[in-house]
């Protein structure tokens, strides 16, 4: 009797899942490639959008302010009447930079809150786990807050669009800069052991592969980078290229100071916001019971950036400072905060471009129309064939007063082995974009 | 850990079994009875999953795998008296086994992945049990806690194979062709079908000779040994059973979320599972159900509350944890036998012994 039942149940299970668990369903291809529920999350007066952000956990110290910046811009847009009469309802879910939690909260946003789009989901390890889900559900997934190449795959991921300059592009630009200006020096690489490090080294190695003496990975869950810095010091690296998030740039700088090791740090854009770094350095050293001078530690550091710096008098920064003053004066104004603002502004612009009869398809058309241009120092790559965001970066060094000094004007390039060229100097101003009013 | 009251209750239950089952139920053998209960439960799940929205189905499925994990822990801690703070490690093993199989052996059907995950975590359970069977009380708790802390760290040792702290991402294709139900509903069915089968096996184990031996070992090892029970073997068996349940639960979690990452298998998970068992009622498989339900419901309720009160994010994020802590303290103070202990005292109860705990 027992045997018969077990056999019966096994047969049932067998029947219910005859395909391989890891194989993609050949018949379901059509369902996975298009927009679904065109008007989910939209009424005549509102648009519900959602995002996942590390408000707690290891990455929170650098990134928790991004959604605050975005929210301020949406408030600014809403107070001016919204976009085509629709106010933006921005739902922020905390995932703690934990991929499992990301899956949960994104499912909640899509299935329960029924968001129109996921905007600016933050993080490579986190966001990569919801790509399949968002593609299958046909939810626009735009302006991902990460520079991994994975977001730029229009054929397999028609819903997903990047935002910031990808790690390969900016590392090509940094690599070329190092090769030219720090010629003959031994180079060490400290990289986050995921797409960040992989994609960045693909760009860096096009220029400085022969000069690299040591490559050290770090894991974002382990905040002890002493072994890595010791190894870089031991290998005699005079330049340390840091492909790190802000918390780990700060840890690397602090740890090398502890070792009495003074390499020239070269940091990619995600980890090179000096104001954020300065705050982190103070916080970390206070935890350890020491006082450090962020200025002494950061002066001379080389970094990349793709948005106008908060210390410039760029017209975009003037606008963002106004918004900051009006909505979130208590949150420190950093480049990280500005990136959240730029992202929200770009999304609002795409919604406006999509027109009054908003649908998910129209939003995606607007994204790939090539008409988006915004706060960034270089153009977007957005087109039918590319879902990559900004196409390049400028290079700066940190001055003693912690302001970045641009040492190489914005350059643009592709994600492959193409040449690096000067970026067009003409950029649209907020007045020309005329988002509100 | 185990109160005097609980021991007496267990003795009376054990006595009840020794003196023969109530004649009116003797007609149905336990396995059939448990299977009928499982079928009924599955019908309820199918009915519930068909009326609720897709995201609630995710929560329904979450209750399912937490139930299985908590039930396994109940067998180990509640029935055999071995306090484990490392149960999350077995979920980790199960989740990564499924993740690796889906990624590297895509042609295997999902049920085979689950069976292999159960087997692998069973092996891990036997090894842990063999090492831990000599330890008691806080030493055992410490050793198992070390497992929960240490095991997920191997993902950092082999970042290329196990994905480091990013974990692994994949999509499990399990829906038979031609069946057209929403994905999350189907997932809830798969999870609950597996969980209920597991529960049937657990109910049979615990209501039979093995269950009596486990309780005997829990209550007094020396007496149990004198009565001819092989204490060490019984303990290892309890670890095996609980690890298989944990592994299956982890595999189901991986299936549900399409990801396996070390961040979800922190020591906090192990402690939460133990808290769920205590909350539901130590020593009864029903308690595992109440505990799992409470975990999910409190989390969902607290989130709604936090959103409703528009609390600041740093407050809102810790509200579920705070509420769960308060509820746990209150339950331990007021109802030392957990939610199930309370339900058993209600006069409307169907009978003296619950079906599952035997």
mmCIF file of N, CA, C and O in Angstrom, chain A residues 1-2 5 9-10 13-25 55-56 92-94 98-101 103-104 107-108 111-112 125 129 132-133 137 192-195 198 219-222, chain B residues 31 35 53-55 58-59 102 106-111 113 156 159 164-176 184 186-187 197 253 256-257 259 261 263-264 299 303-304 307 313 317-318:
data_model
loop_
_atom_site.group_PDB
_atom_site.id
_atom_site.type_symbol
_atom_site.label_atom_id
_atom_site.label_comp_id
_atom_site.label_asym_id
_atom_site.label_seq_id
_atom_site.Cartn_x
_atom_site.Cartn_y
_atom_site.Cartn_z
ATOM 1 N N UNK A 1 0.836 -1.196 0.000
ATOM 2 C CA UNK A 1 0.000 0.000 0.000
ATOM 3 C C UNK A 1 0.870 1.243 0.000
ATOM 4 O O UNK A 1 0.736 2.123 -0.830
ATOM 5 N N UNK A 2 1.825 1.260 0.957
ATOM 6 C CA UNK A 2 2.749 2.400 1.052
ATOM 7 C C UNK A 2 3.531 2.547 -0.245
ATOM 8 O O UNK A 2 3.633 3.625 -0.813
ATOM 9 N N UNK A 5 1.540 3.927 -3.050
ATOM 10 C CA UNK A 5 1.312 5.358 -2.931
ATOM 11 C C UNK A 5 2.560 6.149 -3.306
ATOM 12 O O UNK A 5 2.496 7.150 -4.006
ATOM 13 N N UNK A 9 2.783 8.800 -6.169
ATOM 14 C CA UNK A 9 3.169 10.196 -5.952
ATOM 15 C C UNK A 9 4.382 10.561 -6.799
ATOM 16 O O UNK A 9 4.451 11.653 -7.364
ATOM 17 N N UNK A 10 5.350 9.636 -6.877
ATOM 18 C CA UNK A 10 6.527 9.917 -7.679
ATOM 19 C C UNK A 10 6.129 10.134 -9.122
ATOM 20 O O UNK A 10 6.622 11.036 -9.794
ATOM 21 N N UNK A 13 4.730 13.524 -9.488
ATOM 22 C CA UNK A 13 5.785 14.531 -9.502
ATOM 23 C C UNK A 13 6.498 14.526 -10.847
ATOM 24 O O UNK A 13 6.793 15.562 -11.420
ATOM 25 N N UNK A 14 6.768 13.304 -11.310
ATOM 26 C CA UNK A 14 7.481 13.143 -12.566
ATOM 27 C C UNK A 14 6.717 13.813 -13.697
ATOM 28 O O UNK A 14 7.269 14.537 -14.511
ATOM 29 N N UNK A 15 5.396 13.557 -13.696
ATOM 30 C CA UNK A 15 4.568 14.137 -14.738
ATOM 31 C C UNK A 15 4.532 15.650 -14.635
ATOM 32 O O UNK A 15 4.544 16.364 -15.629
ATOM 33 N N UNK A 16 4.492 16.106 -13.386
ATOM 34 C CA UNK A 16 4.295 17.535 -13.196
ATOM 35 C C UNK A 16 5.540 18.331 -13.575
ATOM 36 O O UNK A 16 5.479 19.527 -13.758
ATOM 37 N N UNK A 17 6.677 17.674 -13.627
ATOM 38 C CA UNK A 17 7.886 18.412 -13.957
ATOM 39 C C UNK A 17 8.759 17.569 -14.857
ATOM 40 O O UNK A 17 9.780 17.043 -14.449
ATOM 41 N N UNK A 18 8.359 17.429 -16.093
ATOM 42 C CA UNK A 18 9.122 16.543 -16.941
ATOM 43 C C UNK A 18 10.315 17.246 -17.558
ATOM 44 O O UNK A 18 11.295 16.637 -17.917
ATOM 45 N N UNK A 19 10.264 18.567 -17.657
ATOM 46 C CA UNK A 19 11.396 19.286 -18.225
ATOM 47 C C UNK A 19 12.515 19.431 -17.217
ATOM 48 O O UNK A 19 12.294 19.292 -16.021
ATOM 49 N N UNK A 20 13.732 19.693 -17.687
ATOM 50 C CA UNK A 20 14.839 19.913 -16.773
ATOM 51 C C UNK A 20 14.654 21.243 -16.053
ATOM 52 O O UNK A 20 14.181 22.212 -16.635
ATOM 53 N N UNK A 21 15.043 21.268 -14.779
ATOM 54 C CA UNK A 21 14.803 22.457 -13.972
ATOM 55 C C UNK A 21 15.589 23.660 -14.469
ATOM 56 O O UNK A 21 15.177 24.796 -14.292
ATOM 57 N N UNK A 22 16.732 23.402 -15.088
ATOM 58 C CA UNK A 22 17.565 24.527 -15.507
ATOM 59 C C UNK A 22 17.389 24.884 -16.967
ATOM 60 O O UNK A 22 18.027 25.790 -17.472
ATOM 61 N N UNK A 23 16.509 24.144 -17.657
ATOM 62 C CA UNK A 23 16.325 24.421 -19.085
ATOM 63 C C UNK A 23 15.250 25.468 -19.268
ATOM 64 O O UNK A 23 14.258 25.492 -18.549
ATOM 65 N N UNK A 24 15.450 26.326 -20.239
ATOM 66 C CA UNK A 24 14.397 27.299 -20.492
ATOM 67 C C UNK A 24 13.345 26.657 -21.370
ATOM 68 O O UNK A 24 13.655 25.871 -22.260
ATOM 69 N N UNK A 25 12.125 26.991 -21.067
ATOM 70 C CA UNK A 25 10.994 26.416 -21.763
ATOM 71 C C UNK A 25 10.968 26.899 -23.209
ATOM 72 O O UNK A 25 10.824 28.095 -23.462
ATOM 73 N N UNK A 55 19.217 50.413 2.314
ATOM 74 C CA UNK A 55 19.043 51.413 3.371
ATOM 75 C C UNK A 55 19.670 50.935 4.669
ATOM 76 O O UNK A 55 19.915 51.710 5.575
ATOM 77 N N UNK A 56 19.881 49.603 4.763
ATOM 78 C CA UNK A 56 20.622 49.053 5.897
ATOM 79 C C UNK A 56 21.677 48.122 5.304
ATOM 80 O O UNK A 56 21.685 47.889 4.101
ATOM 81 N N UNK A 92 10.172 53.006 -2.023
ATOM 82 C CA UNK A 92 11.538 52.533 -1.796
ATOM 83 C C UNK A 92 11.500 51.330 -0.856
ATOM 84 O O UNK A 92 10.945 51.414 0.228
ATOM 85 N N UNK A 93 12.048 50.210 -1.310
ATOM 86 C CA UNK A 93 12.132 49.024 -0.446
ATOM 87 C C UNK A 93 13.592 48.783 -0.081
ATOM 88 O O UNK A 93 14.479 48.842 -0.932
ATOM 89 N N UNK A 94 13.821 48.483 1.175
ATOM 90 C CA UNK A 94 15.173 48.209 1.649
ATOM 91 C C UNK A 94 15.517 46.748 1.397
ATOM 92 O O UNK A 94 14.771 45.859 1.795
ATOM 93 N N UNK A 98 21.276 42.523 0.183
ATOM 94 C CA UNK A 98 21.217 41.065 0.291
ATOM 95 C C UNK A 98 20.346 40.542 -0.852
ATOM 96 O O UNK A 98 19.153 40.821 -0.898
ATOM 97 N N UNK A 99 20.951 39.804 -1.812
ATOM 98 C CA UNK A 99 20.211 39.417 -3.017
ATOM 99 C C UNK A 99 18.893 38.708 -2.737
ATOM 100 O O UNK A 99 17.913 38.919 -3.452
ATOM 101 N N UNK A 100 18.853 37.876 -1.716
ATOM 102 C CA UNK A 100 17.606 37.168 -1.423
ATOM 103 C C UNK A 100 16.504 38.147 -1.065
ATOM 104 O O UNK A 100 15.356 38.027 -1.483
ATOM 105 N N UNK A 101 16.892 39.134 -0.277
ATOM 106 C CA UNK A 101 15.930 40.147 0.142
ATOM 107 C C UNK A 101 15.481 40.973 -1.082
ATOM 108 O O UNK A 101 14.324 41.356 -1.187
ATOM 109 N N UNK A 103 15.108 39.901 -4.097
ATOM 110 C CA UNK A 103 14.087 39.138 -4.818
ATOM 111 C C UNK A 103 12.737 39.317 -4.134
ATOM 112 O O UNK A 103 11.717 39.555 -4.778
ATOM 113 N N UNK A 104 12.744 39.219 -2.803
ATOM 114 C CA UNK A 104 11.485 39.354 -2.067
ATOM 115 C C UNK A 104 10.843 40.717 -2.291
ATOM 116 O O UNK A 104 9.663 40.818 -2.600
ATOM 117 N N UNK A 107 9.570 41.305 -5.836
ATOM 118 C CA UNK A 107 8.310 40.587 -6.055
ATOM 119 C C UNK A 107 7.163 41.346 -5.407
ATOM 120 O O UNK A 107 6.073 41.431 -5.951
ATOM 121 N N UNK A 108 7.425 41.883 -4.237
ATOM 122 C CA UNK A 108 6.381 42.634 -3.554
ATOM 123 C C UNK A 108 5.999 43.866 -4.383
ATOM 124 O O UNK A 108 4.817 44.149 -4.591
ATOM 125 N N UNK A 111 4.228 42.431 -7.712
ATOM 126 C CA UNK A 111 2.999 41.642 -7.585
ATOM 127 C C UNK A 111 1.985 42.304 -6.664
ATOM 128 O O UNK A 111 0.794 42.211 -6.877
ATOM 129 N N UNK A 112 2.448 42.967 -5.626
ATOM 130 C CA UNK A 112 1.501 43.541 -4.673
ATOM 131 C C UNK A 112 1.256 45.021 -4.944
ATOM 132 O O UNK A 112 0.126 45.457 -5.080
ATOM 133 N N UNK A 125 25.202 42.668 -7.469
ATOM 134 C CA UNK A 125 24.809 41.355 -6.957
ATOM 135 C C UNK A 125 23.309 41.274 -6.698
ATOM 136 O O UNK A 125 22.703 40.216 -6.876
ATOM 137 N N UNK A 129 19.771 39.385 -9.689
ATOM 138 C CA UNK A 129 18.899 38.275 -9.308
ATOM 139 C C UNK A 129 17.436 38.527 -9.669
ATOM 140 O O UNK A 129 16.610 37.629 -9.538
ATOM 141 N N UNK A 132 15.633 38.125 -14.477
ATOM 142 C CA UNK A 132 14.752 37.108 -15.073
ATOM 143 C C UNK A 132 13.299 37.392 -14.722
ATOM 144 O O UNK A 132 12.416 37.326 -15.566
ATOM 145 N N UNK A 133 13.086 37.706 -13.446
ATOM 146 C CA UNK A 133 11.720 37.934 -12.973
ATOM 147 C C UNK A 133 11.095 39.137 -13.674
ATOM 148 O O UNK A 133 9.971 39.067 -14.188
ATOM 149 N N UNK A 137 7.945 39.112 -16.185
ATOM 150 C CA UNK A 137 6.727 39.829 -15.829
ATOM 151 C C UNK A 137 6.461 41.011 -16.761
ATOM 152 O O UNK A 137 5.440 41.688 -16.639
ATOM 153 N N UNK A 192 36.256 44.401 -6.390
ATOM 154 C CA UNK A 192 35.117 43.684 -5.798
ATOM 155 C C UNK A 192 34.896 42.425 -6.609
ATOM 156 O O UNK A 192 34.850 42.469 -7.835
ATOM 157 N N UNK A 193 34.782 41.321 -5.888
ATOM 158 C CA UNK A 193 34.816 40.020 -6.544
ATOM 159 C C UNK A 193 33.471 39.663 -7.181
ATOM 160 O O UNK A 193 32.814 38.715 -6.789
ATOM 161 N N UNK A 194 33.051 40.441 -8.133
ATOM 162 C CA UNK A 194 31.829 40.154 -8.882
ATOM 163 C C UNK A 194 31.904 40.877 -10.217
ATOM 164 O O UNK A 194 32.994 41.187 -10.680
ATOM 165 N N UNK A 195 30.761 41.177 -10.809
ATOM 166 C CA UNK A 195 30.767 41.854 -12.108
ATOM 167 C C UNK A 195 31.534 43.171 -12.068
ATOM 168 O O UNK A 195 32.107 43.586 -13.072
ATOM 169 N N UNK A 198 35.116 42.170 -12.570
ATOM 170 C CA UNK A 198 35.296 41.521 -13.863
ATOM 171 C C UNK A 198 35.202 42.524 -15.000
ATOM 172 O O UNK A 198 36.097 42.628 -15.838
ATOM 173 N N UNK A 219 35.553 40.730 -0.873
ATOM 174 C CA UNK A 219 34.157 40.302 -0.855
ATOM 175 C C UNK A 219 33.367 41.312 -0.040
ATOM 176 O O UNK A 219 33.785 41.695 1.056
ATOM 177 N N UNK A 220 32.228 41.750 -0.571
ATOM 178 C CA UNK A 220 31.536 42.867 0.075
ATOM 179 C C UNK A 220 30.988 42.509 1.452
ATOM 180 O O UNK A 220 30.579 43.383 2.207
ATOM 181 N N UNK A 221 30.993 41.223 1.818
ATOM 182 C CA UNK A 221 30.490 40.863 3.150
ATOM 183 C C UNK A 221 31.606 40.862 4.191
ATOM 184 O O UNK A 221 31.360 40.734 5.376
ATOM 185 N N UNK A 222 32.853 40.999 3.752
ATOM 186 C CA UNK A 222 33.980 40.904 4.674
ATOM 187 C C UNK A 222 34.742 42.225 4.682
ATOM 188 O O UNK A 222 35.419 42.576 3.721
ATOM 189 N N UNK B 31 -0.251 6.023 8.831
ATOM 190 C CA UNK B 31 0.199 6.560 7.546
ATOM 191 C C UNK B 31 -0.982 7.046 6.723
ATOM 192 O O UNK B 31 -0.960 8.140 6.165
ATOM 193 N N UNK B 35 -1.702 10.814 5.624
ATOM 194 C CA UNK B 35 -1.828 11.165 4.208
ATOM 195 C C UNK B 35 -3.141 11.881 3.936
ATOM 196 O O UNK B 35 -3.206 12.831 3.165
ATOM 197 N N UNK B 53 -3.878 37.208 -3.881
ATOM 198 C CA UNK B 53 -3.115 37.816 -4.966
ATOM 199 C C UNK B 53 -1.754 37.130 -5.108
ATOM 200 O O UNK B 53 -1.335 36.389 -4.218
ATOM 201 N N UNK B 54 -1.061 37.367 -6.233
ATOM 202 C CA UNK B 54 0.182 36.636 -6.489
ATOM 203 C C UNK B 54 1.234 36.813 -5.384
ATOM 204 O O UNK B 54 1.938 35.874 -5.061
ATOM 205 N N UNK B 55 1.319 38.022 -4.804
ATOM 206 C CA UNK B 55 2.375 38.180 -3.807
ATOM 207 C C UNK B 55 2.049 37.422 -2.532
ATOM 208 O O UNK B 55 2.940 36.877 -1.887
ATOM 209 N N UNK B 58 3.385 34.105 -2.673
ATOM 210 C CA UNK B 58 4.790 33.984 -2.277
ATOM 211 C C UNK B 58 4.856 33.764 -0.766
ATOM 212 O O UNK B 58 5.618 32.939 -0.264
ATOM 213 N N UNK B 59 4.018 34.510 -0.042
ATOM 214 C CA UNK B 59 4.023 34.362 1.417
ATOM 215 C C UNK B 59 3.500 32.993 1.841
ATOM 216 O O UNK B 59 4.018 32.378 2.773
ATOM 217 N N UNK B 102 20.711 23.232 -10.708
ATOM 218 C CA UNK B 102 19.952 23.936 -11.744
ATOM 219 C C UNK B 102 20.914 24.588 -12.735
ATOM 220 O O UNK B 102 20.703 24.576 -13.941
ATOM 221 N N UNK B 106 21.401 21.303 -15.989
ATOM 222 C CA UNK B 106 20.064 21.837 -16.271
ATOM 223 C C UNK B 106 19.058 20.790 -16.691
ATOM 224 O O UNK B 106 17.849 21.016 -16.606
ATOM 225 N N UNK B 107 19.522 19.614 -17.142
ATOM 226 C CA UNK B 107 18.554 18.648 -17.669
ATOM 227 C C UNK B 107 17.823 17.887 -16.568
ATOM 228 O O UNK B 107 16.812 17.255 -16.815
ATOM 229 N N UNK B 108 18.339 17.950 -15.328
ATOM 230 C CA UNK B 108 17.654 17.243 -14.244
ATOM 231 C C UNK B 108 16.344 17.939 -13.927
ATOM 232 O O UNK B 108 16.295 19.153 -13.813
ATOM 233 N N UNK B 109 15.260 17.168 -13.755
ATOM 234 C CA UNK B 109 14.007 17.810 -13.339
ATOM 235 C C UNK B 109 14.111 18.304 -11.898
ATOM 236 O O UNK B 109 14.942 17.824 -11.122
ATOM 237 N N UNK B 110 13.235 19.226 -11.551
ATOM 238 C CA UNK B 110 13.358 19.874 -10.247
ATOM 239 C C UNK B 110 13.185 18.904 -9.095
ATOM 240 O O UNK B 110 13.853 19.011 -8.072
ATOM 241 N N UNK B 111 12.272 17.917 -9.239
ATOM 242 C CA UNK B 111 12.079 16.991 -8.112
ATOM 243 C C UNK B 111 13.346 16.203 -7.835
ATOM 244 O O UNK B 111 13.641 15.879 -6.679
ATOM 245 N N UNK B 113 16.383 17.401 -8.314
ATOM 246 C CA UNK B 113 17.237 18.360 -7.612
ATOM 247 C C UNK B 113 16.917 18.366 -6.125
ATOM 248 O O UNK B 113 17.805 18.371 -5.269
ATOM 249 N N UNK B 156 32.841 32.360 0.180
ATOM 250 C CA UNK B 156 33.914 33.328 -0.062
ATOM 251 C C UNK B 156 35.219 32.636 -0.402
ATOM 252 O O UNK B 156 36.091 33.215 -1.040
ATOM 253 N N UNK B 159 34.832 31.706 -4.616
ATOM 254 C CA UNK B 159 33.941 32.705 -5.209
ATOM 255 C C UNK B 159 33.509 32.376 -6.641
ATOM 256 O O UNK B 159 32.414 32.726 -7.054
ATOM 257 N N UNK B 164 30.642 33.776 -4.237
ATOM 258 C CA UNK B 164 30.973 34.727 -3.171
ATOM 259 C C UNK B 164 29.739 35.210 -2.449
ATOM 260 O O UNK B 164 28.735 34.491 -2.371
ATOM 261 N N UNK B 165 29.787 36.424 -1.937
ATOM 262 C CA UNK B 165 28.621 36.897 -1.189
ATOM 263 C C UNK B 165 27.501 37.347 -2.125
ATOM 264 O O UNK B 165 26.403 37.638 -1.680
ATOM 265 N N UNK B 166 27.764 37.395 -3.440
ATOM 266 C CA UNK B 166 26.684 37.668 -4.392
ATOM 267 C C UNK B 166 25.723 36.518 -4.494
ATOM 268 O O UNK B 166 24.578 36.696 -4.869
ATOM 269 N N UNK B 167 26.228 35.334 -4.234
ATOM 270 C CA UNK B 167 25.407 34.152 -4.395
ATOM 271 C C UNK B 167 25.188 33.812 -5.857
ATOM 272 O O UNK B 167 25.835 34.365 -6.750
ATOM 273 N N UNK B 168 24.284 32.883 -6.078
ATOM 274 C CA UNK B 168 24.002 32.395 -7.419
ATOM 275 C C UNK B 168 22.579 32.789 -7.798
ATOM 276 O O UNK B 168 21.694 32.787 -6.962
ATOM 277 N N UNK B 169 22.407 33.120 -9.040
ATOM 278 C CA UNK B 169 21.068 33.457 -9.528
ATOM 279 C C UNK B 169 20.683 32.514 -10.660
ATOM 280 O O UNK B 169 21.530 32.130 -11.451
ATOM 281 N N UNK B 170 19.419 32.137 -10.713
ATOM 282 C CA UNK B 170 18.981 31.184 -11.726
ATOM 283 C C UNK B 170 17.463 31.212 -11.757
ATOM 284 O O UNK B 170 16.825 31.792 -10.876
ATOM 285 N N UNK B 171 16.885 30.614 -12.779
ATOM 286 C CA UNK B 171 15.438 30.475 -12.804
ATOM 287 C C UNK B 171 15.114 29.002 -12.887
ATOM 288 O O UNK B 171 15.694 28.283 -13.693
ATOM 289 N N UNK B 172 14.233 28.543 -12.012
ATOM 290 C CA UNK B 172 13.868 27.136 -12.023
ATOM 291 C C UNK B 172 12.635 26.972 -12.893
ATOM 292 O O UNK B 172 11.598 27.585 -12.647
ATOM 293 N N UNK B 173 12.783 26.125 -13.905
ATOM 294 C CA UNK B 173 11.657 25.829 -14.766
ATOM 295 C C UNK B 173 11.014 24.551 -14.269
ATOM 296 O O UNK B 173 11.597 23.488 -14.338
ATOM 297 N N UNK B 174 9.822 24.654 -13.709
ATOM 298 C CA UNK B 174 9.191 23.453 -13.165
ATOM 299 C C UNK B 174 7.764 23.293 -13.647
ATOM 300 O O UNK B 174 7.166 22.252 -13.490
ATOM 301 N N UNK B 175 7.225 24.316 -14.234
ATOM 302 C CA UNK B 175 5.814 24.257 -14.629
ATOM 303 C C UNK B 175 5.662 23.342 -15.842
ATOM 304 O O UNK B 175 6.333 23.517 -16.843
ATOM 305 N N UNK B 176 4.809 22.317 -15.731
ATOM 306 C CA UNK B 176 4.621 21.443 -16.883
ATOM 307 C C UNK B 176 4.007 22.221 -18.048
ATOM 308 O O UNK B 176 3.186 23.117 -17.830
ATOM 309 N N UNK B 184 3.453 32.279 -9.310
ATOM 310 C CA UNK B 184 3.592 32.190 -7.857
ATOM 311 C C UNK B 184 2.610 31.173 -7.273
ATOM 312 O O UNK B 184 2.906 30.550 -6.263
ATOM 313 N N UNK B 186 1.640 28.386 -8.771
ATOM 314 C CA UNK B 186 2.269 27.098 -9.028
ATOM 315 C C UNK B 186 3.392 26.845 -8.028
ATOM 316 O O UNK B 186 3.535 25.745 -7.492
ATOM 317 N N UNK B 187 4.188 27.883 -7.762
ATOM 318 C CA UNK B 187 5.287 27.716 -6.815
ATOM 319 C C UNK B 187 4.751 27.340 -5.435
ATOM 320 O O UNK B 187 5.304 26.472 -4.752
ATOM 321 N N UNK B 197 4.357 16.247 2.033
ATOM 322 C CA UNK B 197 4.927 14.901 1.976
ATOM 323 C C UNK B 197 5.953 14.731 3.094
ATOM 324 O O UNK B 197 5.979 13.707 3.788
ATOM 325 N N UNK B 253 13.333 27.164 -0.845
ATOM 326 C CA UNK B 253 13.546 28.616 -0.833
ATOM 327 C C UNK B 253 14.268 29.050 -2.110
ATOM 328 O O UNK B 253 13.901 30.043 -2.741
ATOM 329 N N UNK B 256 11.891 29.050 -4.907
ATOM 330 C CA UNK B 256 10.914 30.141 -4.830
ATOM 331 C C UNK B 256 11.539 31.473 -5.235
ATOM 332 O O UNK B 256 10.928 32.272 -5.940
ATOM 333 N N UNK B 257 12.770 31.717 -4.767
ATOM 334 C CA UNK B 257 13.377 33.029 -4.984
ATOM 335 C C UNK B 257 14.311 33.065 -6.190
ATOM 336 O O UNK B 257 14.703 34.128 -6.637
ATOM 337 N N UNK B 259 17.341 32.312 -6.235
ATOM 338 C CA UNK B 259 18.673 32.748 -5.854
ATOM 339 C C UNK B 259 19.108 32.021 -4.588
ATOM 340 O O UNK B 259 18.280 31.588 -3.791
ATOM 341 N N UNK B 261 22.090 32.883 -1.745
ATOM 342 C CA UNK B 261 23.166 33.793 -1.370
ATOM 343 C C UNK B 261 23.424 33.641 0.131
ATOM 344 O O UNK B 261 22.486 33.420 0.901
ATOM 345 N N UNK B 263 23.959 35.657 2.372
ATOM 346 C CA UNK B 263 23.294 36.635 3.224
ATOM 347 C C UNK B 263 21.963 36.168 3.788
ATOM 348 O O UNK B 263 21.493 36.699 4.794
ATOM 349 N N UNK B 264 21.349 35.161 3.153
ATOM 350 C CA UNK B 264 20.067 34.698 3.701
ATOM 351 C C UNK B 264 20.250 33.567 4.701
ATOM 352 O O UNK B 264 19.275 33.101 5.269
ATOM 353 N N UNK B 299 5.864 39.422 10.142
ATOM 354 C CA UNK B 299 6.680 40.212 9.215
ATOM 355 C C UNK B 299 5.779 41.065 8.319
ATOM 356 O O UNK B 299 5.974 42.274 8.189
ATOM 357 N N UNK B 303 5.251 45.149 8.478
ATOM 358 C CA UNK B 303 5.566 45.990 7.313
ATOM 359 C C UNK B 303 4.398 46.909 6.982
ATOM 360 O O UNK B 303 4.572 48.095 6.716
ATOM 361 N N UNK B 304 3.195 46.302 7.005
ATOM 362 C CA UNK B 304 2.006 47.118 6.725
ATOM 363 C C UNK B 304 1.909 48.249 7.736
ATOM 364 O O UNK B 304 1.657 49.404 7.399
ATOM 365 N N UNK B 307 4.449 50.904 7.071
ATOM 366 C CA UNK B 307 4.055 51.731 5.932
ATOM 367 C C UNK B 307 2.896 52.640 6.323
ATOM 368 O O UNK B 307 2.856 53.803 5.958
ATOM 369 N N UNK B 313 12.631 55.033 7.681
ATOM 370 C CA UNK B 313 13.074 53.708 7.247
ATOM 371 C C UNK B 313 13.873 52.977 8.321
ATOM 372 O O UNK B 313 13.714 51.778 8.492
ATOM 373 N N UNK B 317 12.425 49.404 9.403
ATOM 374 C CA UNK B 317 13.125 48.169 9.073
ATOM 375 C C UNK B 317 13.288 47.251 10.261
ATOM 376 O O UNK B 317 13.442 46.051 10.104
ATOM 377 N N UNK B 318 13.298 47.806 11.443
ATOM 378 C CA UNK B 318 13.515 46.957 12.602
ATOM 379 C C UNK B 318 12.222 46.672 13.361
ATOM 380 O O UNK B 318 12.227 45.917 14.316
#
